[in-house]
Amino acid sequence: MNTAWHFPFMILVSLLVFWLMVRLILPQEEFRAKQAQIGLLALVVVVFGMLFGKYGATFGLPWWVYYPIPMLITVLLPPVVLKMNRQKTAAYLVLSFLSAPFIHVLFSFFLGWREYMPFWKIPALSSYLA
C-alpha cells in the first residue's frame, strides 16, 4: 500500500489546525489585519517544521536535533511574531501542545495512520469493528 500521500495530507490538516488555533486566540480584527504574517508563520511553523522533523529523522540526524528544533519554532515563533500578550501566549502554548496529539488521535483512530506520532500507538476504529 502506497502511503506517500499521507504526509502532504497531514501537513494540510496541520495547517488547518494551526490556522484555527491562531483564529481562536486572536480577536477577529487582529486576525484579519495579520493574515499575511499568519500565512508566512504557518509555512515556517507547520510546513518547515514537519519537513525538518520528517527528513531530519530520515537522514539520520539525532533526535535531539530533528525533534526540538520544530518544537521550539512552534512554541516560540508565533507569540513573538504576532506580539501576543501573556494571556494569548498561554492559550497558544496550551493549544499548541494539545494539537499534535489531537491530530495523531484523529489520523490513528479514524484512518489507521500512525506516522504522525509513530511512538504513540492508538488502535484504529477498524480494529474494533473487525
CSV table of C-alpha atoms in Angstrom, one decimal:
chain,number,residue,atom,x,y,z
A,1,MET,CA,0.0,0.0,0.0
A,2,ASN,CA,1.4,3.4,-1.1
A,3,THR,CA,1.3,5.8,1.9
A,4,ALA,CA,3.5,8.5,0.4
A,5,TRP,CA,0.4,10.8,0.1
A,6,HIS,CA,-0.2,10.6,3.8
A,7,PHE,CA,2.4,13.2,4.7
A,8,PRO,CA,1.2,16.0,2.4
A,9,PHE,CA,-2.3,15.4,3.7
A,10,MET,CA,-1.0,15.6,7.3
A,11,ILE,CA,0.6,18.9,6.5
A,12,LEU,CA,-2.6,20.3,5.1
A,13,VAL,CA,-4.6,19.2,8.2
A,14,SER,CA,-1.8,20.6,10.5
A,15,LEU,CA,-2.0,23.9,8.6
A,16,LEU,CA,-5.8,24.0,9.2
A,17,VAL,CA,-5.4,23.2,12.9
A,18,PHE,CA,-2.7,25.9,13.2
A,19,TRP,CA,-4.9,28.5,11.4
A,20,LEU,CA,-7.8,27.6,13.7
A,21,MET,CA,-5.7,27.9,16.8
A,22,VAL,CA,-4.5,31.3,15.9
A,23,ARG,CA,-8.0,32.3,14.9
A,24,LEU,CA,-9.3,31.2,18.3
A,25,ILE,CA,-6.7,33.2,20.1
A,26,LEU,CA,-6.6,36.5,18.2
A,27,PRO,CA,-9.5,38.9,18.1
A,28,GLN,CA,-11.2,39.0,14.7
A,29,GLU,CA,-9.9,42.4,13.6
A,30,GLU,CA,-6.3,41.5,14.7
A,31,PHE,CA,-6.6,38.1,12.9
A,32,ARG,CA,-7.7,39.9,9.7
A,33,ALA,CA,-5.0,42.5,9.9
A,34,LYS,CA,-2.3,39.9,10.3
A,35,GLN,CA,-3.4,37.4,7.6
A,36,ALA,CA,-0.1,37.7,5.7
A,37,GLN,CA,2.0,37.2,8.8
A,38,ILE,CA,-0.1,34.3,9.9
A,39,GLY,CA,0.2,32.7,6.4
A,40,LEU,CA,4.0,33.0,6.4
A,41,LEU,CA,4.2,31.9,10.0
A,42,ALA,CA,2.1,28.8,9.1
A,43,LEU,CA,4.5,27.9,6.3
A,44,VAL,CA,7.5,28.2,8.7
A,45,VAL,CA,6.0,26.6,11.8
A,46,VAL,CA,4.0,23.8,10.1
A,47,VAL,CA,5.5,23.1,6.7
A,48,PHE,CA,9.1,23.7,7.5
A,49,GLY,CA,8.7,22.2,11.0
A,50,MET,CA,7.2,19.0,9.7
A,51,LEU,CA,9.6,18.7,6.7
A,52,PHE,CA,12.6,19.2,9.0
A,53,GLY,CA,11.3,16.7,11.5
A,54,LYS,CA,10.5,14.0,8.9
A,55,TYR,CA,13.6,14.4,6.8
A,56,GLY,CA,15.9,15.0,9.8
A,57,ALA,CA,14.8,11.6,11.1
A,58,THR,CA,15.0,10.0,7.7
A,59,PHE,CA,18.6,11.3,7.0
A,60,GLY,CA,19.8,10.2,10.4
A,61,LEU,CA,20.0,13.4,12.4
A,62,PRO,CA,20.0,12.7,16.1
A,63,TRP,CA,16.5,13.0,17.7
A,64,TRP,CA,17.7,15.9,19.9
A,65,VAL,CA,18.1,17.9,16.6
A,66,TYR,CA,15.1,16.9,14.5
A,67,TYR,CA,12.6,16.9,17.3
A,68,PRO,CA,13.4,20.1,19.4
A,69,ILE,CA,14.0,22.5,16.6
A,70,PRO,CA,10.5,22.2,15.1
A,71,MET,CA,9.0,22.2,18.6
A,72,LEU,CA,10.9,25.3,19.6
A,73,ILE,CA,9.9,27.1,16.4
A,74,THR,CA,6.2,26.1,17.0
A,75,VAL,CA,6.3,27.3,20.6
A,76,LEU,CA,8.4,30.5,20.4
A,77,LEU,CA,7.8,32.0,16.9
A,78,PRO,CA,4.1,32.7,16.9
A,79,PRO,CA,3.9,34.5,20.2
A,80,VAL,CA,6.9,36.7,19.2
A,81,VAL,CA,5.9,37.4,15.6
A,82,LEU,CA,2.2,38.0,16.4
A,83,LYS,CA,3.2,40.1,19.5
A,84,MET,CA,0.9,38.1,21.8
A,85,ASN,CA,0.4,39.2,25.4
A,86,ARG,CA,0.8,36.7,28.3
A,87,GLN,CA,-2.8,35.6,28.2
A,88,LYS,CA,-2.8,34.9,24.4
A,89,THR,CA,0.7,33.3,24.7
A,90,ALA,CA,-0.5,31.0,27.5
A,91,ALA,CA,-3.6,30.0,25.4
A,92,TYR,CA,-1.4,29.4,22.3
A,93,LEU,CA,1.0,27.2,24.3
A,94,VAL,CA,-1.8,25.1,25.7
A,95,LEU,CA,-3.4,24.6,22.2
A,96,SER,CA,0.0,24.0,20.5
A,97,PHE,CA,0.9,21.2,23.0
A,98,LEU,CA,-2.6,19.6,22.5
A,99,SER,CA,-2.7,20.0,18.8
A,100,ALA,CA,-0.2,17.3,17.8
A,101,PRO,CA,-1.7,14.5,20.0
A,102,PHE,CA,-5.2,15.6,18.8
A,103,ILE,CA,-4.2,15.3,15.1
A,104,HIS,CA,-2.4,12.0,15.8
A,105,VAL,CA,-5.5,10.5,17.5
A,106,LEU,CA,-7.7,11.6,14.6
A,107,PHE,CA,-5.4,10.0,12.0
A,108,SER,CA,-4.7,6.9,14.0
A,109,PHE,CA,-8.2,6.2,15.2
A,110,PHE,CA,-10.2,7.1,12.2
A,111,LEU,CA,-7.8,6.3,9.3
A,112,GLY,CA,-5.3,3.9,10.9
A,113,TRP,CA,-2.4,6.1,10.0
A,114,ARG,CA,0.3,6.0,12.7
A,115,GLU,CA,3.0,8.1,11.0
A,116,TYR,CA,2.2,11.5,12.7
A,117,MET,CA,3.5,10.3,16.2
A,118,PRO,CA,4.7,6.8,15.5
A,119,PHE,CA,5.9,6.2,19.1
A,120,TRP,CA,2.3,6.6,20.4
A,121,LYS,CA,0.1,3.5,19.4
A,122,ILE,CA,-3.6,4.3,19.1
A,123,PRO,CA,-5.8,1.4,17.9
A,124,ALA,CA,-7.7,2.2,14.7
A,125,LEU,CA,-11.5,2.2,14.8
A,126,SER,CA,-11.4,-0.6,12.1
A,127,SER,CA,-9.7,-2.9,14.6
A,128,TYR,CA,-12.8,-2.7,16.9
A,129,LEU,CA,-15.2,-3.3,14.0
A,130,ALA,CA,-13.5,-6.3,12.6
